[in-house]
Coordinates of C-alpha atoms and ligand atoms in Angstrom, one line a residue:
M1 CA -46.0 -47.7 -69.0
L2 CA -49.2 -48.9 -70.6
Y3 CA -51.8 -46.6 -72.0
R4 CA -55.5 -47.7 -72.3
S5 CA -58.1 -46.3 -74.7
L6 CA -60.8 -44.2 -73.1
N7 CA -63.2 -45.9 -75.6
K8 CA -62.4 -49.1 -73.8
E9 CA -62.4 -51.3 -76.9
S10 CA -58.8 -51.6 -77.9
Q11 CA -56.0 -53.2 -76.0
S12 CA -53.6 -51.2 -74.0
V13 CA -50.3 -50.2 -75.7
N14 CA -46.9 -49.0 -74.7
F15 CA -45.6 -45.5 -74.9
E16 CA -44.0 -45.9 -78.3
T17 CA -47.2 -47.3 -79.8
A18 CA -49.3 -44.6 -78.2
L19 CA -46.9 -42.0 -79.6
K20 CA -46.9 -43.5 -83.1
N21 CA -50.6 -44.1 -83.3
G22 CA -51.9 -40.9 -81.7
L23 CA -55.3 -42.3 -81.1
A24 CA -56.3 -45.9 -80.1
K25 CA -57.6 -48.2 -82.9
D26 CA -61.1 -47.7 -81.5
G27 CA -60.8 -44.0 -81.9
G28 CA -60.4 -43.3 -78.1
L29 CA -57.8 -41.1 -76.5
F30 CA -55.0 -42.9 -74.7
Y31 CA -54.8 -42.5 -70.9
P32 CA -52.0 -43.8 -68.5
E33 CA -53.1 -47.1 -66.8
K34 CA -51.4 -46.2 -63.5
I35 CA -50.2 -42.9 -62.0
K36 CA -47.8 -43.1 -59.1
K37 CA -47.3 -40.2 -56.7
L38 CA -43.8 -38.7 -56.7
D39 CA -41.6 -38.7 -53.6
K40 CA -42.6 -36.3 -50.9
S41 CA -39.0 -35.1 -50.4
F42 CA -38.7 -34.3 -54.1
L43 CA -42.0 -32.4 -54.1
E44 CA -41.0 -30.3 -51.1
N45 CA -37.6 -29.4 -52.5
L46 CA -38.3 -28.5 -56.1
H47 CA -36.1 -25.4 -55.7
N48 CA -33.1 -27.6 -55.2
Y49 CA -33.5 -29.3 -58.6
S50 CA -32.7 -28.1 -62.1
N51 CA -35.5 -27.9 -64.6
I52 CA -34.0 -30.9 -66.4
D53 CA -34.0 -33.0 -63.3
I54 CA -37.5 -32.0 -62.4
A55 CA -38.8 -32.8 -65.9
F56 CA -37.0 -36.2 -65.8
Q57 CA -38.6 -37.1 -62.4
V58 CA -42.0 -36.0 -63.6
I59 CA -42.0 -37.8 -67.0
K60 CA -40.0 -41.0 -66.3
Q61 CA -42.9 -43.2 -65.1
F62 CA -44.8 -42.3 -68.3
I63 CA -42.1 -43.7 -70.5
G64 CA -41.0 -46.6 -68.3
D65 CA -37.9 -48.4 -69.6
E66 CA -38.7 -47.7 -73.3
I67 CA -36.1 -44.9 -73.4
N68 CA -33.1 -45.3 -71.2
E69 CA -32.2 -42.6 -68.6
K70 CA -29.3 -41.1 -70.5
D71 CA -31.3 -40.7 -73.8
L72 CA -34.4 -39.5 -72.0
K73 CA -32.3 -36.8 -70.3
V74 CA -30.9 -35.7 -73.7
I75 CA -34.5 -35.5 -75.1
I76 CA -35.5 -33.4 -72.2
K77 CA -32.5 -31.1 -72.6
N78 CA -33.4 -30.6 -76.3
T79 CA -37.0 -29.8 -75.3
I80 CA -36.6 -27.2 -72.5
D81 CA -33.5 -25.2 -73.3
F82 CA -35.2 -21.9 -72.5
D83 CA -36.6 -20.1 -69.5
F84 CA -40.0 -20.3 -67.7
P85 CA -40.0 -17.2 -65.6
L86 CA -42.6 -16.5 -62.9
I87 CA -43.4 -12.8 -62.8
E88 CA -45.4 -10.8 -60.2
I89 CA -48.3 -8.8 -61.7
E90 CA -50.1 -7.8 -58.5
N91 CA -50.1 -8.8 -54.9
N92 CA -51.0 -12.5 -54.8
I93 CA -51.1 -12.8 -58.6
Q94 CA -48.1 -14.0 -60.7
T95 CA -47.8 -15.2 -64.2
L96 CA -45.8 -18.1 -65.6
E97 CA -44.4 -17.0 -69.0
L98 CA -44.5 -20.0 -71.3
F99 CA -43.5 -18.1 -74.5
H100 CA -39.7 -18.2 -74.5
G101 CA -39.4 -21.1 -76.9
P102 CA -38.6 -20.9 -80.6
T103 CA -42.2 -20.3 -81.8
L104 CA -43.1 -18.0 -78.9
A105 CA -46.0 -20.1 -77.5
F106 CA -46.3 -22.8 -74.9
K107 CA -46.8 -25.5 -77.5
D108 CA -43.1 -25.7 -78.1
V109 CA -42.5 -28.0 -75.1
G110 CA -44.9 -30.7 -76.1
A111 CA -44.0 -30.5 -79.8
R112 CA -40.3 -30.7 -79.2
F113 CA -40.6 -33.6 -76.8
M114 CA -42.8 -35.5 -79.2
A115 CA -40.5 -34.9 -82.2
N116 CA -37.4 -35.9 -80.2
C117 CA -39.1 -39.1 -79.0
L118 CA -40.2 -40.0 -82.5
A119 CA -36.7 -39.4 -83.8
Y120 CA -35.4 -41.7 -81.1
F121 CA -37.7 -44.5 -81.9
N122 CA -37.2 -44.2 -85.7
K123 CA -33.4 -43.7 -85.5
S124 CA -32.5 -47.2 -86.7
N125 CA -35.3 -48.0 -89.2
N126 CA -36.6 -46.5 -92.4
E127 CA -40.1 -45.9 -91.3
I128 CA -41.8 -42.7 -92.3
T129 CA -44.5 -41.4 -89.9
T130 CA -47.0 -38.9 -91.2
V131 CA -47.7 -36.4 -88.4
L132 CA -51.1 -34.8 -88.7
V133 CA -51.8 -31.6 -86.7
A134 CA -54.9 -29.5 -86.6
T135 CA -54.0 -26.1 -85.3
S136 CA -55.9 -23.1 -84.0
G137 CA -52.8 -21.1 -84.5
D138 CA -49.8 -22.0 -82.3
T139 CA -49.7 -25.8 -82.3
G140 CA -48.9 -26.0 -86.0
A141 CA -46.0 -23.6 -85.7
A142 CA -44.5 -25.4 -82.7
V143 CA -44.9 -28.8 -84.4
A144 CA -43.4 -27.5 -87.7
N145 CA -40.4 -26.1 -85.8
G146 CA -40.0 -29.2 -83.6
F147 CA -40.2 -31.6 -86.6
L148 CA -38.4 -29.7 -89.3
D149 CA -35.8 -32.1 -90.8
V150 CA -36.5 -34.8 -88.2
K151 CA -35.7 -38.1 -89.8
G152 CA -38.6 -40.4 -90.6
T153 CA -41.3 -37.7 -90.3
N154 CA -43.6 -35.8 -92.7
V155 CA -45.8 -33.2 -91.1
V156 CA -49.2 -32.1 -92.4
I157 CA -50.7 -29.0 -90.7
L158 CA -54.4 -28.1 -91.0
Y159 CA -55.4 -24.6 -90.1
P160 CA -58.6 -22.7 -90.3
K161 CA -58.8 -20.1 -93.1
N162 CA -59.1 -16.5 -91.7
M163 CA -58.9 -17.6 -88.1
V164 CA -55.1 -17.3 -87.4
S165 CA -53.0 -14.2 -87.1
D166 CA -50.7 -13.2 -90.0
I167 CA -47.6 -14.1 -87.9
Q168 CA -49.1 -17.4 -87.0
E169 CA -49.9 -18.1 -90.7
R170 CA -46.3 -17.3 -91.7
Q171 CA -45.0 -19.7 -89.0
L172 CA -47.2 -22.4 -90.5
T173 CA -46.5 -21.9 -94.2
T174 CA -42.9 -20.9 -94.6
N175 CA -41.1 -24.1 -93.5
K176 CA -41.0 -26.2 -96.7
K177 CA -38.9 -29.5 -96.5
N178 CA -40.9 -32.1 -94.6
I179 CA -43.7 -29.7 -93.5
K180 CA -46.9 -29.2 -95.6
A181 CA -49.6 -26.6 -94.7
L182 CA -53.3 -27.1 -95.6
K183 CA -55.5 -24.1 -95.3
V184 CA -59.0 -25.4 -94.5
N185 CA -62.2 -23.7 -95.4
G186 CA -63.7 -24.1 -92.0
T187 CA -63.0 -23.8 -88.2
F188 CA -60.5 -25.4 -86.0
D189 CA -63.1 -27.9 -84.9
D190 CA -63.5 -28.9 -88.6
C191 CA -59.7 -29.4 -88.9
Q192 CA -59.7 -31.5 -85.8
Q193 CA -62.6 -33.5 -87.1
M194 CA -60.7 -34.3 -90.4
V195 CA -57.7 -35.5 -88.4
K196 CA -59.9 -37.8 -86.3
K197 CA -61.6 -39.1 -89.4
A198 CA -58.2 -39.9 -91.0
F199 CA -57.3 -42.1 -88.1
V200 CA -60.2 -44.5 -88.8
D201 CA -59.9 -44.3 -92.6
K202 CA -58.8 -47.8 -93.7
E203 CA -57.5 -46.7 -97.1
L204 CA -55.3 -43.9 -95.6
N205 CA -54.0 -46.2 -92.9
S206 CA -53.0 -48.8 -95.4
E207 CA -50.9 -46.3 -97.3
L208 CA -49.5 -44.2 -94.4
N209 CA -48.3 -44.5 -90.8
L210 CA -50.4 -41.7 -89.3
T211 CA -50.0 -40.1 -86.0
S212 CA -51.3 -36.9 -84.4
A213 CA -49.3 -34.0 -82.9
N214 CA -52.3 -32.5 -81.2
S215 CA -52.6 -32.8 -77.4
I216 CA -54.5 -36.0 -78.0
N217 CA -51.1 -37.5 -78.5
V218 CA -49.7 -38.4 -75.1
A219 CA -46.2 -37.3 -76.0
R220 CA -47.4 -33.8 -76.8
W221 CA -49.8 -33.7 -73.9
L222 CA -47.9 -35.0 -70.9
P223 CA -44.8 -32.8 -71.0
Q224 CA -47.1 -29.9 -70.3
M225 CA -47.0 -31.1 -66.7
F226 CA -43.6 -29.6 -66.4
Y227 CA -44.9 -26.0 -66.3
Y228 CA -46.8 -26.5 -63.0
F229 CA -43.6 -27.9 -61.4
F230 CA -41.5 -25.1 -62.8
A231 CA -44.0 -22.5 -61.3
L232 CA -44.1 -24.2 -57.9
K233 CA -40.3 -24.3 -57.8
Q234 CA -40.3 -20.5 -58.1
I235 CA -43.1 -19.6 -55.7
K236 CA -41.6 -18.1 -52.5
A237 CA -42.9 -19.9 -49.4
N238 CA -46.2 -18.5 -48.2
N239 CA -49.0 -20.2 -46.3
K240 CA -51.6 -19.7 -48.9
K241 CA -53.4 -22.3 -50.9
I242 CA -52.4 -22.2 -54.6
V243 CA -54.8 -21.9 -57.6
F244 CA -53.8 -22.0 -61.3
S245 CA -55.8 -20.3 -64.0
V246 CA -55.2 -21.8 -67.5
P247 CA -56.3 -20.1 -70.7
S248 CA -58.1 -23.1 -72.3
G249 CA -59.1 -24.2 -75.7
N250 CA -58.7 -27.9 -76.3
F251 CA -58.1 -28.4 -72.5
G252 CA -54.8 -30.3 -72.9
N253 CA -52.7 -27.9 -70.9
I254 CA -55.1 -27.8 -67.9
C255 CA -55.5 -31.5 -68.1
A256 CA -51.7 -31.9 -67.8
G257 CA -51.9 -29.6 -64.7
I258 CA -54.5 -31.9 -63.2
I259 CA -52.2 -34.9 -63.7
A260 CA -49.4 -32.9 -62.0
I261 CA -51.8 -32.6 -59.0
D262 CA -52.3 -36.4 -59.2
L263 CA -48.5 -36.7 -59.0
G264 CA -48.7 -34.9 -55.6
L265 CA -48.1 -31.3 -56.6
P266 CA -49.8 -29.1 -53.9
I267 CA -52.2 -27.1 -56.1
H268 CA -55.6 -26.7 -54.5
H269 CA -57.8 -25.6 -57.4
V270 CA -57.6 -25.1 -61.1
I271 CA -59.5 -22.6 -63.3
A272 CA -60.2 -23.2 -67.0
S273 CA -60.6 -19.8 -68.4
T274 CA -62.2 -19.6 -71.9
N275 CA -63.2 -17.0 -74.4
S276 CA -66.7 -16.9 -75.8
N277 CA -66.3 -20.5 -76.9
N278 CA -67.7 -21.6 -73.5
T279 CA -68.9 -25.2 -73.7
I280 CA -67.3 -26.1 -70.4
P281 CA -68.4 -23.2 -68.3
R282 CA -71.9 -23.9 -69.5
Y283 CA -71.5 -27.6 -68.8
L284 CA -70.4 -27.0 -65.2
K285 CA -73.5 -24.8 -64.7
S286 CA -76.0 -27.0 -66.4
K287 CA -74.5 -30.5 -66.5
I288 CA -75.4 -30.5 -70.2
Y289 CA -72.6 -30.8 -72.7
N290 CA -73.7 -28.9 -75.7
P291 CA -70.9 -27.5 -78.0
R292 CA -72.1 -24.7 -80.3
K293 CA -70.7 -23.4 -83.5
T294 CA -67.1 -22.1 -83.0
I295 CA -67.0 -18.3 -82.5
K296 CA -64.0 -16.3 -83.9
T297 CA -62.3 -14.3 -81.1
I298 CA -59.1 -12.3 -80.6
S299 CA -57.7 -15.2 -78.5
N300 CA -57.9 -17.4 -81.5
A301 CA -55.8 -20.3 -80.2
M302 CA -58.7 -21.0 -77.9
D303 CA -61.4 -20.9 -80.5
V304 CA -62.5 -24.4 -79.8
S305 CA -66.0 -25.5 -79.0
N306 CA -65.6 -29.2 -78.5
P307 CA -62.4 -29.6 -76.5
S308 CA -60.8 -33.0 -77.1
N309 CA -59.1 -33.4 -73.8
F310 CA -62.2 -32.8 -71.6
I311 CA -62.9 -36.5 -71.7
R312 CA -59.6 -37.1 -70.0
I313 CA -60.6 -34.7 -67.2
E314 CA -63.8 -36.5 -66.7
E315 CA -61.9 -39.7 -66.5
I316 CA -59.7 -38.3 -63.7
Y317 CA -62.6 -37.1 -61.5
N318 CA -65.3 -39.6 -62.6
D319 CA -68.0 -37.7 -60.8
F320 CA -69.6 -34.4 -61.7
N321 CA -69.5 -32.9 -58.2
L322 CA -66.0 -33.9 -57.6
L323 CA -65.1 -32.3 -60.9
K324 CA -66.9 -29.1 -59.9
N325 CA -65.2 -28.9 -56.5
N326 CA -61.7 -29.1 -58.1
L327 CA -62.2 -27.1 -61.3
S328 CA -63.9 -23.8 -62.0
S329 CA -64.5 -22.5 -65.5
Y330 CA -65.3 -19.0 -66.6
S331 CA -65.8 -17.4 -70.0
F332 CA -64.8 -13.9 -71.1
N333 CA -65.6 -12.0 -74.3
D334 CA -63.3 -9.9 -76.5
G335 CA -64.4 -6.6 -74.8
E336 CA -63.5 -8.0 -71.4
T337 CA -60.2 -9.3 -72.7
I338 CA -59.2 -5.9 -74.1
S339 CA -60.2 -4.2 -70.9
A340 CA -58.0 -6.6 -68.9
M341 CA -55.1 -5.9 -71.2
K342 CA -55.5 -2.2 -70.7
S343 CA -56.0 -2.2 -66.9
V344 CA -53.0 -4.5 -66.3
F345 CA -50.8 -2.4 -68.6
N346 CA -51.9 0.8 -66.9
K347 CA -51.4 -0.6 -63.4
S348 CA -48.2 -2.7 -63.8
K349 CA -46.9 -1.9 -67.3
Y350 CA -47.2 -5.6 -68.1
I351 CA -48.3 -6.5 -71.6
L352 CA -50.7 -9.4 -71.6
D353 CA -51.5 -11.2 -74.8
P354 CA -55.3 -11.9 -75.3
H355 CA -54.9 -15.6 -74.1
G356 CA -53.0 -14.6 -71.0
A357 CA -55.6 -11.8 -70.4
I358 CA -58.3 -14.4 -70.2
G359 CA -56.2 -16.4 -67.8
Y360 CA -55.8 -13.3 -65.7
L361 CA -59.5 -12.6 -65.7
G362 CA -60.4 -16.1 -64.6
L363 CA -58.0 -15.8 -61.8
K364 CA -59.3 -12.4 -60.6
K365 CA -62.8 -13.8 -60.7
Y366 CA -61.9 -16.7 -58.5
L367 CA -59.8 -14.7 -56.1
N368 CA -62.8 -12.3 -55.6
T369 CA -64.7 -15.0 -53.7
N370 CA -61.6 -16.9 -52.5
P371 CA -59.3 -14.1 -51.2
S372 CA -57.2 -16.5 -49.1
F373 CA -55.7 -18.1 -52.2
F374 CA -52.4 -17.3 -54.1
G375 CA -52.9 -17.4 -57.9
V376 CA -50.8 -18.1 -60.9
F377 CA -52.1 -17.7 -64.4
L378 CA -50.3 -19.0 -67.5
E379 CA -49.1 -16.6 -70.1
T380 CA -49.3 -18.9 -73.1
A381 CA -48.1 -16.7 -76.0
H382 CA -45.8 -13.8 -76.7
P383 CA -47.7 -10.6 -77.3
I384 CA -46.1 -10.1 -80.7
K385 CA -48.2 -12.9 -82.1
F386 CA -51.2 -10.8 -81.6
S387 CA -49.6 -7.4 -82.0
N388 CA -52.5 -6.1 -84.2
H389 CA -55.0 -6.2 -81.3
I390 CA -52.5 -5.3 -78.6
E391 CA -50.9 -2.3 -80.2
K392 CA -54.3 -0.9 -80.9
A393 CA -55.7 -1.5 -77.4
L394 CA -52.6 -0.2 -75.5
N395 CA -51.4 2.4 -78.0
I396 CA -47.9 1.0 -78.0
K397 CA -45.5 -0.6 -80.5
I398 CA -44.1 -4.1 -79.6
K399 CA -40.6 -4.8 -80.5
I400 CA -40.4 -7.6 -83.1
P401 CA -38.2 -10.5 -81.9
N402 CA -35.5 -11.8 -84.3
V403 CA -37.2 -15.2 -84.8
I404 CA -40.2 -13.3 -86.2
N405 CA -38.2 -10.9 -88.3
K406 CA -36.7 -13.9 -90.1
I407 CA -40.0 -15.1 -91.4
I408 CA -42.0 -11.9 -91.9
S409 CA -41.1 -11.5 -95.6
K410 CA -41.1 -15.2 -96.5
E411 CA -43.7 -16.4 -99.0
K412 CA -46.6 -18.4 -97.6
V413 CA -46.9 -21.8 -99.3
F414 CA -50.1 -23.8 -98.6
T415 CA -52.8 -25.9 -100.3
E416 CA -56.5 -24.9 -99.8
V417 CA -58.9 -27.7 -98.9
S418 CA -62.6 -27.5 -98.5
S419 CA -63.7 -31.1 -97.7
Y420 CA -62.4 -34.3 -96.2
K421 CA -61.9 -35.6 -99.8
D422 CA -59.6 -32.7 -100.7
F423 CA -57.7 -33.3 -97.5
K424 CA -57.3 -37.0 -98.2
D425 CA -56.2 -36.4 -101.8
S426 CA -53.5 -34.1 -100.7
L427 CA -52.3 -36.6 -98.1
L428 CA -52.1 -39.3 -100.8
D429 CA -50.4 -37.1 -103.4
K430 CA -46.7 -37.4 -103.8
Y431 CA -45.8 -34.0 -102.4
F432 CA -43.2 -35.3 -100.0
A433 CA -41.5 -37.5 -102.7
H434 CA -39.9 -34.5 -104.4
Ligands
LIG501 C1 -53.2 -23.7 -77.6 C2 -53.2 -22.5 -76.9 C3 -54.1 -22.3 -75.7 C4 -55.0 -23.4 -75.3 O1 -54.4 -24.6 -74.8 P1 -55.2 -25.9 -74.7 O2 -54.2 -26.9 -74.2 O3 -55.6 -26.3 -76.1 O4 -56.3 -25.7 -73.8 C5 -54.0 -21.2 -75.0 N1 -53.2 -20.1 -75.4 C6 -52.4 -20.2 -76.5 C7 -51.6 -19.1 -76.9 C8 -52.4 -21.4 -77.2 O5 -51.6 -21.5 -78.3

């Protein structure tokens, strides 16, 4: 499979190069050159396939012959060795729980897939790849977990000071070994900007092999397609049209869902549900793309005002009206998020995390005017990661899972950075040598 740059100036590259470079040389995001629909009989019989077989069928055209069938299946097996249950919340509303991986958020799938692919390509050389990752809270943890002790990789995590939860920060800063955490005096968008700048920095690139583990990286982004197939596999036959609501920040997850539709999955509409960082809902109303300063919210993993993957979504539809017919986008503030957590808990005893709550709200809003649809929203993180907000809102105590108990008393180790120069100096220092 070849990937072209959306900036259209660099040549297309294969999967291995797209994975190892993260961004194209011209600074553009990579995008698959061709997408082939999957077999009808496969799509109609998902319930007869194991998750591993489904994931293999879904991803194989994007890898081509660069990883053989046997090794690709091993990579997939290492990636998705946990459950993706679909739970009924109300009549016509179900949630796909994506938080049963090792760091309790949906980013585990993409991060593990990418780490396993990188390890595969580096297994017989001595290359060291420096993996940069800007995180709004969960990506960094998933990447740290997926890449810990992976041969040929050093990971540098950039996270925004005071904008991640305590548990998230511990997940980012207690890994040691080949994982380094940088606490940035700024927002997630500032972290993302630093990473993007590093890719076009000649001096850095002459010293280090840089790649990104954000959803700009195709190996992190594309495996997120699996979720939509795993959900469809579990939906009991009904004659309703299906709509998905995706709590969205950087728009990688929802964009993967749109590619799944391109592969032939029968989903009739998607909803990008955002918090008060509402650049896309405003854009769909006004046709003016105008990111504002990032606002801090209780659904902090979605505190993104300039979503990197939106350019891929525009590439898919290539027409404003077509985009609007296929994708709705709504924004909800913290007050609405907390009310949704309360009302769902009171009605169905289900504990939403703030991100899932926003997915739920977006779905409810759409179903209000489209009552003939059947809806799934994605529950993207385990409630314990945001227990401070949830326990207060619902007046409950959430049981701490073992994986969290293990890190809760570990010391946080990080370097503070306030500028691109600080970031660059810390990349070039010899931290990883000892
Ligand atoms: C990253 C994240 C999101 C947003 O996903 P994008 O692909 O960036 O849109 C939503 N919820 C949680 C819990 C996350 O960690």
